[in-house]
Short mmCIF file of N, CA and C in Angstrom, two decimals:
data_model
loop_
_atom_site.label_atom_id
_atom_site.label_comp_id
_atom_site.label_asym_id
_atom_site.label_seq_id
_atom_site.Cartn_x
_atom_site.Cartn_y
_atom_site.Cartn_z
N GLN A 1 139.98 -121.03 -27.62
CA GLN A 1 139.53 -122.38 -27.32
C GLN A 1 138.53 -122.80 -28.40
N VAL A 2 138.60 -124.05 -28.80
CA VAL A 2 137.73 -124.57 -29.85
C VAL A 2 136.97 -125.77 -29.31
N ASP A 3 135.67 -125.84 -29.60
CA ASP A 3 134.86 -127.01 -29.26
C ASP A 3 134.39 -127.64 -30.56
N TYR A 4 134.85 -128.85 -30.81
CA TYR A 4 134.50 -129.57 -32.03
C TYR A 4 133.24 -130.40 -31.78
N LYS A 5 132.33 -130.42 -32.75
CA LYS A 5 131.12 -131.21 -32.62
C LYS A 5 130.85 -131.94 -33.93
N VAL A 6 130.68 -133.26 -33.85
CA VAL A 6 130.33 -134.08 -35.00
C VAL A 6 128.82 -133.93 -35.23
N ALA A 7 128.44 -133.65 -36.46
CA ALA A 7 127.02 -133.51 -36.78
C ALA A 7 126.27 -134.79 -36.45
N GLY A 8 125.15 -134.65 -35.77
CA GLY A 8 124.31 -135.80 -35.44
C GLY A 8 124.79 -136.62 -34.26
N LYS A 9 125.84 -136.19 -33.59
CA LYS A 9 126.37 -136.91 -32.42
C LYS A 9 126.37 -135.97 -31.22
N PRO A 10 126.39 -136.52 -30.00
CA PRO A 10 126.47 -135.66 -28.82
C PRO A 10 127.82 -134.94 -28.75
N ALA A 11 127.88 -133.82 -28.06
CA ALA A 11 129.12 -133.05 -27.94
C ALA A 11 130.24 -133.87 -27.30
N SER A 12 129.90 -134.87 -26.51
CA SER A 12 130.91 -135.69 -25.86
C SER A 12 131.62 -136.66 -26.82
N TYR A 13 131.10 -136.82 -28.03
CA TYR A 13 131.70 -137.73 -29.02
C TYR A 13 132.88 -137.03 -29.68
N GLN A 14 134.06 -137.22 -29.11
CA GLN A 14 135.27 -136.54 -29.57
C GLN A 14 136.29 -137.49 -30.18
N MET A 15 135.97 -138.78 -30.20
CA MET A 15 136.89 -139.75 -30.81
C MET A 15 136.12 -141.00 -31.18
N ASN A 16 136.70 -141.75 -32.10
CA ASN A 16 136.18 -143.07 -32.45
C ASN A 16 137.23 -144.10 -32.07
N VAL A 17 136.83 -145.09 -31.31
CA VAL A 17 137.74 -146.18 -30.93
C VAL A 17 137.36 -147.40 -31.76
N PHE A 18 138.33 -147.93 -32.48
CA PHE A 18 138.11 -149.02 -33.43
C PHE A 18 138.99 -150.20 -33.05
N ALA A 19 138.36 -151.37 -32.91
CA ALA A 19 139.11 -152.58 -32.54
C ALA A 19 138.43 -153.79 -33.17
N PRO A 20 139.16 -154.89 -33.30
CA PRO A 20 138.49 -156.12 -33.75
C PRO A 20 137.36 -156.47 -32.79
N LYS A 21 136.30 -157.03 -33.31
CA LYS A 21 135.15 -157.39 -32.47
C LYS A 21 135.43 -158.64 -31.65
N GLU A 22 136.14 -159.62 -32.26
CA GLU A 22 136.42 -160.88 -31.56
C GLU A 22 137.74 -161.45 -32.08
N VAL A 23 138.57 -161.91 -31.16
CA VAL A 23 139.86 -162.51 -31.51
C VAL A 23 140.05 -163.79 -30.71
N PHE A 24 140.94 -164.65 -31.20
CA PHE A 24 141.26 -165.87 -30.47
C PHE A 24 142.27 -165.56 -29.37
N LYS A 25 142.14 -166.28 -28.26
CA LYS A 25 143.10 -166.18 -27.17
C LYS A 25 144.44 -166.68 -27.69
N ALA A 26 145.50 -165.92 -27.43
CA ALA A 26 146.83 -166.28 -27.91
C ALA A 26 147.88 -165.60 -27.04
N PRO A 27 149.05 -166.23 -26.89
CA PRO A 27 150.09 -165.61 -26.06
C PRO A 27 150.66 -164.33 -26.68
N LYS A 28 150.67 -164.25 -28.02
CA LYS A 28 151.17 -163.05 -28.70
C LYS A 28 150.09 -162.54 -29.64
N SER A 29 149.96 -161.24 -29.71
CA SER A 29 148.91 -160.63 -30.51
C SER A 29 149.45 -160.12 -31.84
N ARG A 30 148.62 -160.26 -32.86
CA ARG A 30 148.89 -159.64 -34.16
C ARG A 30 147.80 -158.62 -34.47
N HIS A 31 147.05 -158.22 -33.45
CA HIS A 31 145.93 -157.31 -33.61
C HIS A 31 146.24 -155.94 -32.98
N TRP A 32 145.66 -154.90 -33.57
CA TRP A 32 145.83 -153.54 -33.09
C TRP A 32 144.46 -152.90 -32.90
N PHE A 33 144.40 -151.90 -32.05
CA PHE A 33 143.20 -151.07 -31.95
C PHE A 33 143.62 -149.62 -32.10
N TYR A 34 142.65 -148.77 -32.45
CA TYR A 34 142.94 -147.39 -32.84
C TYR A 34 142.00 -146.41 -32.16
N ALA A 35 142.51 -145.21 -31.94
CA ALA A 35 141.70 -144.10 -31.47
C ALA A 35 141.89 -142.94 -32.44
N ASN A 36 140.81 -142.55 -33.10
CA ASN A 36 140.81 -141.39 -33.96
C ASN A 36 140.28 -140.24 -33.12
N VAL A 37 141.19 -139.40 -32.65
CA VAL A 37 140.84 -138.26 -31.81
C VAL A 37 140.63 -137.08 -32.75
N PHE A 38 139.38 -136.69 -32.95
CA PHE A 38 139.01 -135.81 -34.05
C PHE A 38 139.79 -134.49 -34.12
N MET A 39 140.01 -133.85 -33.01
CA MET A 39 140.77 -132.59 -33.03
C MET A 39 142.18 -132.79 -32.48
N GLY A 40 142.68 -134.03 -32.55
CA GLY A 40 143.98 -134.34 -31.99
C GLY A 40 145.13 -133.94 -32.90
N SER A 41 146.32 -133.95 -32.32
CA SER A 41 147.55 -133.74 -33.07
C SER A 41 148.63 -134.58 -32.39
N PRO A 42 149.75 -134.83 -33.08
CA PRO A 42 150.78 -135.72 -32.52
C PRO A 42 151.27 -135.34 -31.13
N GLU A 43 151.13 -134.08 -30.73
CA GLU A 43 151.61 -133.64 -29.41
C GLU A 43 150.67 -134.03 -28.27
N ASN A 44 149.45 -134.43 -28.58
CA ASN A 44 148.48 -134.76 -27.53
C ASN A 44 148.84 -136.07 -26.83
N GLU A 45 148.43 -136.17 -25.57
CA GLU A 45 148.61 -137.41 -24.82
C GLU A 45 147.34 -138.25 -24.98
N VAL A 46 147.52 -139.48 -25.45
CA VAL A 46 146.40 -140.40 -25.63
C VAL A 46 146.76 -141.69 -24.90
N LEU A 47 145.91 -142.06 -23.95
CA LEU A 47 146.15 -143.22 -23.10
C LEU A 47 144.99 -144.21 -23.24
N TYR A 48 145.27 -145.49 -22.90
CA TYR A 48 144.21 -146.49 -22.91
C TYR A 48 144.28 -147.34 -21.66
N SER A 49 143.15 -147.94 -21.34
CA SER A 49 143.04 -148.86 -20.22
C SER A 49 142.16 -150.03 -20.65
N ILE A 50 142.60 -151.23 -20.33
CA ILE A 50 141.80 -152.42 -20.61
C ILE A 50 141.16 -152.87 -19.31
N ASP A 51 139.84 -152.97 -19.30
CA ASP A 51 139.07 -153.45 -18.15
C ASP A 51 139.35 -152.66 -16.87
N GLY A 52 139.61 -151.36 -17.01
CA GLY A 52 139.81 -150.51 -15.84
C GLY A 52 141.17 -150.63 -15.19
N ASN A 53 142.11 -151.30 -15.84
CA ASN A 53 143.46 -151.43 -15.29
C ASN A 53 144.27 -150.17 -15.58
N GLU A 54 145.56 -150.22 -15.36
CA GLU A 54 146.41 -149.03 -15.49
C GLU A 54 146.31 -148.40 -16.87
N TRP A 55 146.49 -147.06 -16.90
CA TRP A 55 146.50 -146.32 -18.15
C TRP A 55 147.87 -146.49 -18.79
N LYS A 56 147.87 -146.77 -20.09
CA LYS A 56 149.10 -146.93 -20.86
C LYS A 56 149.06 -146.00 -22.07
N LYS A 57 150.23 -145.62 -22.53
CA LYS A 57 150.34 -144.67 -23.64
C LYS A 57 150.06 -145.36 -24.97
N MET A 58 149.29 -144.70 -25.81
CA MET A 58 149.10 -145.14 -27.19
C MET A 58 150.15 -144.44 -28.05
N ASN A 59 150.46 -145.03 -29.19
CA ASN A 59 151.44 -144.46 -30.11
C ASN A 59 150.75 -143.73 -31.25
N PHE A 60 151.29 -142.58 -31.62
CA PHE A 60 150.76 -141.87 -32.77
C PHE A 60 150.94 -142.77 -34.00
N ALA A 61 149.88 -142.92 -34.78
CA ALA A 61 149.89 -143.83 -35.94
C ALA A 61 149.89 -143.00 -37.22
N ASN A 62 150.93 -143.12 -37.97
CA ASN A 62 151.07 -142.38 -39.23
C ASN A 62 150.53 -143.24 -40.37
N GLU A 63 149.21 -143.41 -40.38
CA GLU A 63 148.56 -144.28 -41.37
C GLU A 63 147.11 -143.84 -41.55
N GLY A 64 146.43 -144.49 -42.47
CA GLY A 64 145.01 -144.21 -42.67
C GLY A 64 144.18 -144.82 -41.56
N ASP A 65 143.02 -144.25 -41.31
CA ASP A 65 142.13 -144.72 -40.25
C ASP A 65 141.44 -146.02 -40.71
N PRO A 66 141.69 -147.14 -40.05
CA PRO A 66 141.08 -148.41 -40.47
C PRO A 66 139.55 -148.42 -40.33
N ALA A 67 139.01 -147.64 -39.42
CA ALA A 67 137.54 -147.57 -39.30
C ALA A 67 136.96 -146.96 -40.57
N TYR A 68 137.58 -145.91 -41.07
CA TYR A 68 137.13 -145.30 -42.32
C TYR A 68 137.37 -146.25 -43.49
N GLU A 69 138.54 -146.84 -43.54
CA GLU A 69 138.87 -147.75 -44.65
C GLU A 69 137.89 -148.91 -44.73
N SER A 70 137.43 -149.39 -43.60
CA SER A 70 136.51 -150.52 -43.61
C SER A 70 135.18 -150.18 -44.27
N THR A 71 134.86 -148.88 -44.39
CA THR A 71 133.59 -148.50 -44.99
C THR A 71 133.56 -148.65 -46.50
N PHE A 72 134.72 -148.67 -47.15
CA PHE A 72 134.68 -148.76 -48.61
C PHE A 72 135.10 -150.11 -49.17
N TYR A 73 135.58 -151.02 -48.35
CA TYR A 73 135.99 -152.33 -48.87
C TYR A 73 134.83 -153.15 -49.41
N LYS A 74 133.61 -152.90 -48.92
CA LYS A 74 132.48 -153.69 -49.42
C LYS A 74 132.29 -153.46 -50.92
N TRP A 75 132.67 -152.30 -51.43
CA TRP A 75 132.59 -152.06 -52.88
C TRP A 75 133.63 -152.90 -53.62
N ASP A 76 134.76 -153.16 -52.99
CA ASP A 76 135.86 -153.86 -53.66
C ASP A 76 135.73 -155.37 -53.62
N ILE A 77 135.08 -155.91 -52.59
CA ILE A 77 135.03 -157.37 -52.45
C ILE A 77 133.68 -157.98 -52.77
N SER A 78 132.69 -157.15 -53.05
CA SER A 78 131.35 -157.66 -53.35
C SER A 78 131.33 -158.37 -54.71
N GLU A 79 130.62 -159.48 -54.76
CA GLU A 79 130.45 -160.23 -56.01
C GLU A 79 129.46 -159.54 -56.94
N THR A 80 128.66 -158.61 -56.39
CA THR A 80 127.69 -157.87 -57.18
C THR A 80 127.89 -156.38 -56.94
N ALA A 81 127.39 -155.57 -57.87
CA ALA A 81 127.54 -154.12 -57.75
C ALA A 81 126.85 -153.62 -56.48
N VAL A 82 127.48 -152.69 -55.80
CA VAL A 82 126.96 -152.13 -54.56
C VAL A 82 126.32 -150.78 -54.87
N GLN A 83 125.10 -150.58 -54.39
CA GLN A 83 124.40 -149.31 -54.57
C GLN A 83 125.12 -148.20 -53.81
N GLY A 84 125.00 -146.99 -54.30
CA GLY A 84 125.56 -145.84 -53.59
C GLY A 84 126.91 -145.44 -54.16
N ARG A 85 127.47 -144.43 -53.56
CA ARG A 85 128.74 -143.88 -54.01
C ARG A 85 129.86 -144.39 -53.11
N ARG A 86 130.87 -144.99 -53.72
CA ARG A 86 132.02 -145.49 -52.96
C ARG A 86 132.77 -144.31 -52.37
N PRO A 87 133.10 -144.37 -51.06
CA PRO A 87 133.88 -143.28 -50.45
C PRO A 87 135.25 -143.15 -51.10
N SER A 88 135.85 -141.99 -50.95
CA SER A 88 137.20 -141.75 -51.46
C SER A 88 138.21 -142.61 -50.72
N LYS A 89 139.33 -142.85 -51.36
CA LYS A 89 140.43 -143.57 -50.71
C LYS A 89 140.90 -142.77 -49.50
N SER A 90 141.33 -143.47 -48.47
CA SER A 90 141.77 -142.77 -47.26
C SER A 90 143.15 -142.15 -47.46
N ILE A 91 143.45 -141.19 -46.60
CA ILE A 91 144.77 -140.56 -46.58
C ILE A 91 145.36 -140.78 -45.19
N VAL A 92 146.63 -140.49 -45.05
CA VAL A 92 147.28 -140.62 -43.75
C VAL A 92 146.63 -139.64 -42.78
N SER A 93 146.20 -140.16 -41.64
CA SER A 93 145.53 -139.33 -40.64
C SER A 93 146.54 -138.52 -39.84
N THR A 94 146.13 -137.35 -39.42
CA THR A 94 146.97 -136.52 -38.56
C THR A 94 146.51 -136.57 -37.11
N HIS A 95 145.55 -137.47 -36.81
CA HIS A 95 145.00 -137.54 -35.44
C HIS A 95 144.56 -138.96 -35.10
N LEU A 96 145.49 -139.92 -35.30
CA LEU A 96 145.21 -141.33 -35.07
C LEU A 96 146.29 -141.94 -34.19
N TRP A 97 145.86 -142.73 -33.20
CA TRP A 97 146.79 -143.42 -32.31
C TRP A 97 146.46 -144.91 -32.32
N SER A 98 147.46 -145.74 -31.99
CA SER A 98 147.24 -147.18 -31.98
C SER A 98 147.98 -147.83 -30.82
N ALA A 99 147.53 -149.04 -30.50
CA ALA A 99 148.20 -149.88 -29.50
C ALA A 99 147.87 -151.32 -29.85
N LYS A 100 148.73 -152.22 -29.42
CA LYS A 100 148.51 -153.64 -29.68
C LYS A 100 147.38 -154.15 -28.78
N LEU A 101 146.48 -154.91 -29.38
CA LEU A 101 145.36 -155.47 -28.64
C LEU A 101 145.83 -156.72 -27.90
N PRO A 102 145.71 -156.77 -26.59
CA PRO A 102 146.16 -157.96 -25.87
C PRO A 102 145.23 -159.14 -26.14
N THR A 103 145.81 -160.28 -26.49
CA THR A 103 145.03 -161.48 -26.75
C THR A 103 145.28 -162.56 -25.71
N ASN A 104 146.03 -162.23 -24.68
CA ASN A 104 146.35 -163.20 -23.63
C ASN A 104 145.49 -163.01 -22.38
N LEU A 105 144.38 -162.30 -22.52
CA LEU A 105 143.46 -162.07 -21.41
C LEU A 105 142.50 -163.25 -21.29
N ALA A 106 141.70 -163.26 -20.24
CA ALA A 106 140.69 -164.30 -20.05
C ALA A 106 139.68 -164.28 -21.20
N THR A 107 139.12 -165.42 -21.50
CA THR A 107 138.08 -165.45 -22.54
C THR A 107 136.88 -164.64 -22.04
N GLY A 108 136.18 -164.06 -22.98
CA GLY A 108 135.01 -163.25 -22.65
C GLY A 108 135.17 -161.84 -23.18
N GLU A 109 134.26 -160.96 -22.74
CA GLU A 109 134.22 -159.58 -23.22
C GLU A 109 135.13 -158.69 -22.39
N HIS A 110 135.78 -157.75 -23.07
CA HIS A 110 136.68 -156.80 -22.43
C HIS A 110 136.39 -155.40 -22.94
N THR A 111 136.70 -154.40 -22.12
CA THR A 111 136.46 -153.00 -22.46
C THR A 111 137.77 -152.26 -22.64
N ILE A 112 137.86 -151.54 -23.75
CA ILE A 112 138.98 -150.64 -23.99
C ILE A 112 138.45 -149.22 -23.75
N LYS A 113 139.09 -148.49 -22.85
CA LYS A 113 138.76 -147.08 -22.65
C LYS A 113 139.96 -146.26 -23.11
N VAL A 114 139.68 -145.16 -23.77
CA VAL A 114 140.72 -144.26 -24.25
C VAL A 114 140.49 -142.88 -23.66
N LYS A 115 141.58 -142.25 -23.24
CA LYS A 115 141.53 -140.91 -22.64
C LYS A 115 142.51 -140.03 -23.42
N ALA A 116 142.02 -138.95 -23.98
CA ALA A 116 142.86 -138.03 -24.75
C ALA A 116 142.77 -136.64 -24.15
N THR A 117 143.91 -136.01 -23.99
CA THR A 117 143.97 -134.64 -23.49
C THR A 117 144.32 -133.72 -24.66
N ASP A 118 143.45 -132.74 -24.92
CA ASP A 118 143.65 -131.87 -26.09
C ASP A 118 144.57 -130.69 -25.75
N HIS A 119 144.75 -129.80 -26.74
CA HIS A 119 145.63 -128.63 -26.60
C HIS A 119 145.23 -127.71 -25.47
N TYR A 120 143.96 -127.72 -25.11
CA TYR A 120 143.45 -126.80 -24.10
C TYR A 120 143.34 -127.45 -22.72
N GLY A 121 143.84 -128.69 -22.61
CA GLY A 121 143.79 -129.38 -21.34
C GLY A 121 142.49 -130.12 -21.07
N LYS A 122 141.57 -130.08 -22.03
CA LYS A 122 140.32 -130.82 -21.88
C LYS A 122 140.59 -132.31 -22.08
N VAL A 123 139.93 -133.12 -21.25
CA VAL A 123 140.09 -134.57 -21.35
C VAL A 123 138.84 -135.15 -21.98
N HIS A 124 139.04 -136.00 -22.99
CA HIS A 124 137.95 -136.63 -23.71
C HIS A 124 138.10 -138.15 -23.58
N TYR A 125 136.96 -138.84 -23.57
CA TYR A 125 136.97 -140.29 -23.40
C TYR A 125 136.21 -140.98 -24.54
N GLY A 126 136.64 -142.18 -24.84
CA GLY A 126 135.95 -143.05 -25.78
C GLY A 126 136.15 -144.49 -25.34
N GLU A 127 135.32 -145.38 -25.84
CA GLU A 127 135.50 -146.78 -25.47
C GLU A 127 134.87 -147.69 -26.50
N THR A 128 135.29 -148.94 -26.45
CA THR A 128 134.71 -150.00 -27.26
C THR A 128 134.91 -151.33 -26.56
N LEU A 129 134.22 -152.33 -27.04
CA LEU A 129 134.31 -153.68 -26.49
C LEU A 129 134.96 -154.60 -27.49
N PHE A 130 135.62 -155.65 -26.97
CA PHE A 130 136.09 -156.74 -27.82
C PHE A 130 135.97 -158.03 -27.03
N LYS A 131 135.98 -159.13 -27.75
CA LYS A 131 135.79 -160.43 -27.11
C LYS A 131 136.97 -161.34 -27.45
N ILE A 132 137.39 -162.11 -26.46
CA ILE A 132 138.41 -163.14 -26.66
C ILE A 132 137.73 -164.49 -26.53
N THR A 133 138.01 -165.35 -27.51
CA THR A 133 137.41 -166.68 -27.54
C THR A 133 138.51 -167.73 -27.65
N GLU A 134 138.21 -168.94 -27.23
CA GLU A 134 139.18 -170.06 -27.32
C GLU A 134 139.23 -170.60 -28.72
#
């Protein structure tokens, strides 16, 4: 059995949930949210719930982690030189899941909760907030 711990974070921090902060209300969504389950693999079950409703399956995402990618774009789009060392380009993650962000919910703040079950049967949770506006 393995217990993974991120330096400087509590032992319960086993995933990062990344979503747009605010989106417009719309009948169809073009937005996605992601769960980077740090010790995950494609065989793990990763589920999500919006506002405490039913748990739904997330899909394994064969792509780079957008949360990580967002950290280096400031070097690329800045009009002036950015201090510090630009992070390396991202690679395809082996422990990332995604689902479409619903934009047809009521306006206001909503909670995404993610539940991941690892190889040893341990269940880990993560969450984030997003807002829908008119």
